[in-house]
Amino acid sequence: MKAGKKSRGLRGVRVLVGRARHQASALSSGLRALGAQILEIPFIEIRKPRSFRPLDSALKNVHDYDWLILTSVNGVDAMWERVRKLRLTKKHLRHLQVAAIGPATKKALESRGLKVHVVPEKYIAESVVRRLRKQVKGKRVLLVRAKVARDVIPRDLRAAGAQVDVVEAYETVIPRASRSRLRAALATSRRAPKVITFTSSSTVRNFVDLLGNDHGSVLKDVRLASIGPVTSSTLEQLGLRVDIEAREYTIPGLIKAIVSAQS
């Protein structure tokens, strides 16, 4: 599908987008351009960590590190806010080898003037480890991420001989105001979505928390769309189906998968 050409592959399909409010626009606009009716109810909210002290300390001593790993745009945004607060510049980070999970994270880093040296073939932690395992022995690695995240990268890179420091740049919480909106949207057939999107394991866990124990019956006619295998695994662990899974673990990949599932 050529950029700029408006398709109606999702005409009339009601899609619930559960991304954080400040991130929903890319997914929503992409789906809307294809004719979808969009309902935005955030399953996740991004907040500052209780303390920036560990991140600030790492940034002040960034010359001690060889590698920097960012796993999300949220991590880039939060880290760069602290870089500016500490009156540092991109020059202080230029000596680093930088790894980013996914093209959006890469773009966010490059927009700040940082060169990204590694983007794994698959945009998941295991693929990062495969790319870096032979390069990090004896190196110091700074991993900037959310408060709650999988332990794959630090565990496996340490096993490969790296010294890995994990610092919290942000945390995700459940937006309680979404509870009544979500339940109302699923309670009536007129408003109920045909597709619900999940872009991370956190969105899945929070969705289940917001919905409570009623998800079995209210979701029987709804298709659940996952951005990739890690998110799909969380859906299945929590007793939910995976009806749609993106082959490329990105927002454009998720949109493409939803379109393909409707044809």
GROMACS .gro file of C-alpha atoms in nm:
model
  263
    1MET     CA    1   0.000   0.000   0.000
    2LYS     CA    2   0.160   0.327  -0.110
    3ALA     CA    3   0.204   0.605   0.139
    4GLY     CA    4  -0.057   0.874   0.102
    5LYS     CA    5  -0.306   0.649  -0.076
    6LYS     CA    6  -0.617   0.624   0.134
    7SER     CA    7  -0.750   0.271   0.165
    8ARG     CA    8  -1.079   0.161   0.314
    9GLY     CA    9  -0.964  -0.184   0.416
   10LEU     CA   10  -1.106  -0.131   0.766
   11ARG     CA   11  -1.419   0.061   0.676
   12GLY     CA   12  -1.665   0.047   0.964
   13VAL     CA   13  -1.444  -0.175   1.183
   14ARG     CA   14  -1.448  -0.041   1.539
   15VAL     CA   15  -1.101  -0.070   1.696
   16LEU     CA   16  -1.017  -0.008   2.060
   17VAL     CA   17  -0.668   0.141   2.097
   18GLY     CA   18  -0.526   0.090   2.445
   19ARG     CA   19  -0.191   0.268   2.418
   20ALA     CA   20  -0.091   0.541   2.660
   21ARG     CA   21  -0.271   0.863   2.575
   22HIS     CA   22   0.040   1.044   2.447
   23GLN     CA   23   0.130   0.751   2.222
   24ALA     CA   24  -0.206   0.658   2.077
   25SER     CA   25  -0.200   0.895   1.780
   26ALA     CA   26   0.029   0.693   1.550
   27LEU     CA   27  -0.176   0.375   1.584
   28SER     CA   28  -0.510   0.553   1.582
   29SER     CA   29  -0.432   0.771   1.281
   30GLY     CA   30  -0.296   0.477   1.084
   31LEU     CA   31  -0.610   0.273   1.149
   32ARG     CA   32  -0.839   0.569   1.091
   33ALA     CA   33  -0.680   0.634   0.751
   34LEU     CA   34  -0.788   0.284   0.654
   35GLY     CA   35  -1.149   0.351   0.750
   36ALA     CA   36  -1.157   0.217   1.105
   37GLN     CA   37  -1.371   0.373   1.377
   38ILE     CA   38  -1.136   0.442   1.668
   39LEU     CA   39  -1.212   0.423   2.038
   40GLU     CA   40  -0.920   0.528   2.259
   41ILE     CA   41  -0.919   0.399   2.616
   42PRO     CA   42  -0.565   0.389   2.760
   43PHE     CA   43  -0.471   0.070   2.943
   44ILE     CA   44  -0.141   0.221   3.052
   45GLU     CA   45  -0.012   0.550   3.189
   46ILE     CA   46   0.353   0.657   3.191
   47ARG     CA   47   0.484   0.820   3.508
   48LYS     CA   48   0.816   0.940   3.638
   49PRO     CA   49   0.995   0.699   3.872
   50ARG     CA   50   0.996   0.768   4.243
   51SER     CA   51   1.358   0.878   4.214
   52PHE     CA   52   1.581   0.976   3.924
   53ARG     CA   53   1.891   0.932   4.140
   54PRO     CA   54   2.012   0.601   3.984
   55LEU     CA   55   1.958   0.731   3.630
   56ASP     CA   56   2.121   1.065   3.708
   57SER     CA   57   2.419   0.893   3.867
   58ALA     CA   58   2.465   0.671   3.562
   59LEU     CA   59   2.444   0.968   3.326
   60LYS     CA   60   2.692   1.170   3.530
   61ASN     CA   61   2.932   0.876   3.501
   62VAL     CA   62   2.840   0.781   3.146
   63HIS     CA   63   3.207   0.791   3.043
   64ASP     CA   64   3.247   0.466   3.239
   65TYR     CA   65   3.014   0.276   3.003
   66ASP     CA   66   3.083   0.112   2.669
   67TRP     CA   67   2.727   0.030   2.565
   68LEU     CA   68   2.387   0.196   2.603
   69ILE     CA   69   2.069  -0.004   2.546
   70LEU     CA   70   1.724   0.154   2.508
   71THR     CA   71   1.416  -0.064   2.476
   72SER     CA   72   1.143   0.195   2.408
   73VAL     CA   73   1.066   0.549   2.300
   74ASN     CA   74   0.947   0.619   2.655
   75GLY     CA   75   1.293   0.529   2.780
   76VAL     CA   76   1.456   0.761   2.529
   77ASP     CA   77   1.225   1.049   2.621
   78ALA     CA   78   1.280   1.003   2.994
   79MET     CA   79   1.656   0.965   2.962
   80TRP     CA   80   1.688   1.272   2.743
   81GLU     CA   81   1.490   1.481   2.988
   82ARG     CA   82   1.750   1.393   3.252
   83VAL     CA   83   2.037   1.459   3.009
   84ARG     CA   84   1.905   1.812   2.967
   85LYS     CA   85   1.839   1.858   3.340
   86LEU     CA   86   2.199   1.760   3.414
   87ARG     CA   87   2.322   2.002   3.145
   88LEU     CA   88   2.479   1.722   2.948
   89THR     CA   89   2.478   1.706   2.569
   90LYS     CA   90   2.497   1.440   2.301
   91LYS     CA   91   2.874   1.489   2.302
   92HIS     CA   92   2.890   1.319   2.641
   93LEU     CA   93   2.729   1.008   2.489
   94ARG     CA   94   2.908   0.989   2.155
   95HIS     CA   95   3.165   0.735   2.272
   96LEU     CA   96   2.892   0.481   2.343
   97GLN     CA   97   2.790   0.191   2.127
   98VAL     CA   98   2.411   0.220   2.119
   99ALA     CA   99   2.152  -0.054   2.076
  100ALA     CA  100   1.781   0.015   2.026
  101ILE     CA  101   1.487  -0.223   2.015
  102GLY     CA  102   1.284  -0.132   1.710
  103PRO     CA  103   1.279   0.144   1.449
  104ALA     CA  104   1.074   0.386   1.662
  105THR     CA  105   1.331   0.373   1.943
  106LYS     CA  106   1.611   0.412   1.687
  107LYS     CA  107   1.438   0.715   1.537
  108ALA     CA  108   1.389   0.873   1.881
  109LEU     CA  109   1.761   0.837   1.955
  110GLU     CA  110   1.870   0.966   1.615
  111SER     CA  111   1.643   1.269   1.651
  112ARG     CA  112   1.859   1.360   1.953
  113GLY     CA  113   2.174   1.329   1.747
  114LEU     CA  114   2.286   0.987   1.869
  115LYS     CA  115   2.412   0.719   1.633
  116VAL     CA  116   2.247   0.380   1.676
  117HIS     CA  117   2.483   0.093   1.605
  118VAL     CA  118   2.258  -0.207   1.663
  119VAL     CA  119   1.890  -0.270   1.595
  120PRO     CA  120   1.809  -0.641   1.631
  121GLU     CA  121   1.638  -0.828   1.351
  122LYS     CA  122   1.340  -0.901   1.574
  123TYR     CA  123   1.228  -0.630   1.813
  124ILE     CA  124   1.238  -0.836   2.131
  125ALA     CA  125   1.487  -0.879   2.415
  126GLU     CA  126   1.607  -1.222   2.300
  127SER     CA  127   1.711  -1.079   1.964
  128VAL     CA  128   1.910  -0.802   2.135
  129VAL     CA  129   2.099  -1.063   2.334
  130ARG     CA  130   2.177  -1.265   2.021
  131ARG     CA  131   2.323  -0.956   1.852
  132LEU     CA  132   2.529  -0.838   2.149
  133ARG     CA  133   2.638  -1.158   2.322
  134LYS     CA  134   2.976  -1.178   2.145
  135GLN     CA  135   3.046  -0.805   2.169
  136VAL     CA  136   2.997  -0.727   2.537
  137LYS     CA  137   3.236  -0.955   2.723
  138GLY     CA  138   3.432  -0.740   2.968
  139LYS     CA  139   3.227  -0.431   2.874
  140ARG     CA  140   3.010  -0.207   3.089
  141VAL     CA  141   2.652  -0.182   2.970
  142LEU     CA  142   2.389   0.072   3.074
  143LEU     CA  143   2.032  -0.050   3.024
  144VAL     CA  144   1.768   0.224   3.051
  145ARG     CA  145   1.415   0.089   3.084
  146ALA     CA  146   1.084   0.083   3.273
  147LYS     CA  147   1.057  -0.010   3.639
  148VAL     CA  148   0.888  -0.339   3.555
  149ALA     CA  149   1.042  -0.527   3.263
  150ARG     CA  150   1.158  -0.873   3.163
  151ASP     CA  151   1.499  -0.977   3.295
  152VAL     CA  152   1.622  -1.133   2.970
  153ILE     CA  153   1.871  -0.864   2.863
  154PRO     CA  154   2.058  -0.806   3.192
  155ARG     CA  155   2.056  -1.176   3.287
  156ASP     CA  156   2.183  -1.307   2.955
  157LEU     CA  157   2.437  -1.031   2.891
  158ARG     CA  158   2.583  -1.084   3.239
  159ALA     CA  159   2.610  -1.452   3.155
  160ALA     CA  160   2.804  -1.345   2.844
  161GLY     CA  161   3.056  -1.160   3.059
  162ALA     CA  162   2.920  -0.805   3.058
  163GLN     CA  163   2.877  -0.580   3.359
  164VAL     CA  164   2.520  -0.455   3.325
  165ASP     CA  165   2.369  -0.168   3.520
  166VAL     CA  166   1.990  -0.142   3.497
  167VAL     CA  167   1.838   0.199   3.568
  168GLU     CA  168   1.472   0.292   3.588
  169ALA     CA  169   1.369   0.581   3.365
  170TYR     CA  170   0.991   0.559   3.407
  171GLU     CA  171   0.715   0.340   3.540
  172THR     CA  172   0.382   0.230   3.401
  173VAL     CA  173   0.063   0.241   3.604
  174ILE     CA  174  -0.302   0.152   3.547
  175PRO     CA  175  -0.519   0.452   3.453
  176ARG     CA  176  -0.810   0.393   3.690
  177ALA     CA  177  -1.034   0.634   3.500
  178SER     CA  178  -1.034   0.384   3.213
  179ARG     CA  179  -1.213   0.114   3.414
  180SER     CA  180  -1.569   0.243   3.377
  181ARG     CA  181  -1.514   0.349   3.015
  182LEU     CA  182  -1.380   0.007   2.917
  183ARG     CA  183  -1.660  -0.183   3.084
  184ALA     CA  184  -1.922   0.045   2.930
  185ALA     CA  185  -1.769   0.006   2.583
  186LEU     CA  186  -1.784  -0.373   2.606
  187ALA     CA  187  -2.126  -0.389   2.769
  188THR     CA  188  -2.333  -0.282   2.469
  189SER     CA  189  -2.317  -0.433   2.122
  190ARG     CA  190  -2.361  -0.090   1.963
  191ARG     CA  191  -2.041   0.048   2.117
  192ALA     CA  192  -1.840  -0.271   2.145
  193PRO     CA  193  -1.518  -0.284   1.941
  194LYS     CA  194  -1.453  -0.557   1.687
  195VAL     CA  195  -1.078  -0.544   1.754
  196ILE     CA  196  -0.874  -0.456   2.064
  197THR     CA  197  -0.504  -0.376   2.023
  198PHE     CA  198  -0.225  -0.468   2.263
  199THR     CA  199   0.120  -0.315   2.216
  200SER     CA  200   0.304  -0.454   2.519
  201SER     CA  201   0.269  -0.704   2.800
  202SER     CA  202   0.186  -0.417   3.034
  203THR     CA  203  -0.117  -0.323   2.826
  204VAL     CA  204  -0.239  -0.683   2.852
  205ARG     CA  205  -0.195  -0.709   3.228
  206ASN     CA  206  -0.359  -0.373   3.288
  207PHE     CA  207  -0.647  -0.457   3.054
  208VAL     CA  208  -0.724  -0.771   3.256
  209ASP     CA  209  -0.703  -0.572   3.580
  210LEU     CA  210  -0.937  -0.303   3.445
  211LEU     CA  211  -1.188  -0.553   3.311
  212GLY     CA  212  -1.189  -0.787   3.610
  213ASN     CA  213  -1.318  -1.143   3.594
  214ASP     CA  214  -1.578  -1.081   3.324
  215HIS     CA  215  -1.347  -1.094   3.023
  216GLY     CA  216  -1.452  -1.437   2.899
  217SER     CA  217  -1.809  -1.354   2.804
  218VAL     CA  218  -1.768  -0.993   2.693
  219LEU     CA  219  -1.477  -1.072   2.461
  220LYS     CA  220  -1.628  -1.367   2.275
  221ASP     CA  221  -1.708  -1.156   1.966
  222VAL     CA  222  -1.397  -0.936   1.986
  223ARG     CA  223  -1.069  -1.007   1.808
  224LEU     CA  224  -0.754  -0.947   2.014
  225ALA     CA  225  -0.458  -0.807   1.819
  226SER     CA  226  -0.102  -0.838   1.950
  227ILE     CA  227   0.209  -0.650   1.839
  228GLY     CA  228   0.431  -0.956   1.875
  229PRO     CA  229   0.512  -1.288   2.043
  230VAL     CA  230   0.601  -1.153   2.388
  231THR     CA  231   0.270  -0.968   2.411
  232SER     CA  232   0.091  -1.273   2.270
  233SER     CA  233   0.249  -1.494   2.535
  234THR     CA  234   0.117  -1.262   2.807
  235LEU     CA  235  -0.232  -1.275   2.656
  236GLU     CA  236  -0.227  -1.654   2.662
  237GLN     CA  237  -0.083  -1.671   3.014
  238LEU     CA  238  -0.376  -1.461   3.133
  239GLY     CA  239  -0.632  -1.682   2.963
  240LEU     CA  240  -0.699  -1.468   2.656
  241ARG     CA  241  -0.693  -1.561   2.289
  242VAL     CA  242  -0.453  -1.425   2.031
  243ASP     CA  243  -0.657  -1.369   1.717
  244ILE     CA  244  -0.412  -1.143   1.535
  245GLU     CA  245  -0.034  -1.114   1.572
  246ALA     CA  246   0.194  -0.875   1.384
  247ARG     CA  247   0.473  -1.035   1.183
  248GLU     CA  248   0.683  -0.720   1.223
  249TYR     CA  249   0.672  -0.611   1.586
  250THR     CA  250   0.595  -0.244   1.518
  251ILE     CA  251   0.289  -0.019   1.499
  252PRO     CA  252   0.285  -0.035   1.115
  253GLY     CA  253   0.323  -0.413   1.143
  254LEU     CA  254   0.027  -0.432   1.380
  255ILE     CA  255  -0.187  -0.221   1.148
  256LYS     CA  256  -0.096  -0.444   0.854
  257ALA     CA  257  -0.187  -0.756   1.052
  258ILE     CA  258  -0.527  -0.613   1.147
  259VAL     CA  259  -0.598  -0.528   0.782
  260SER     CA  260  -0.494  -0.877   0.669
  261ALA     CA  261  -0.719  -1.036   0.931
  262GLN     CA  262  -1.022  -0.852   0.796
  263SER     CA  263  -0.976  -0.968   0.437
   0.00000   0.00000   0.00000
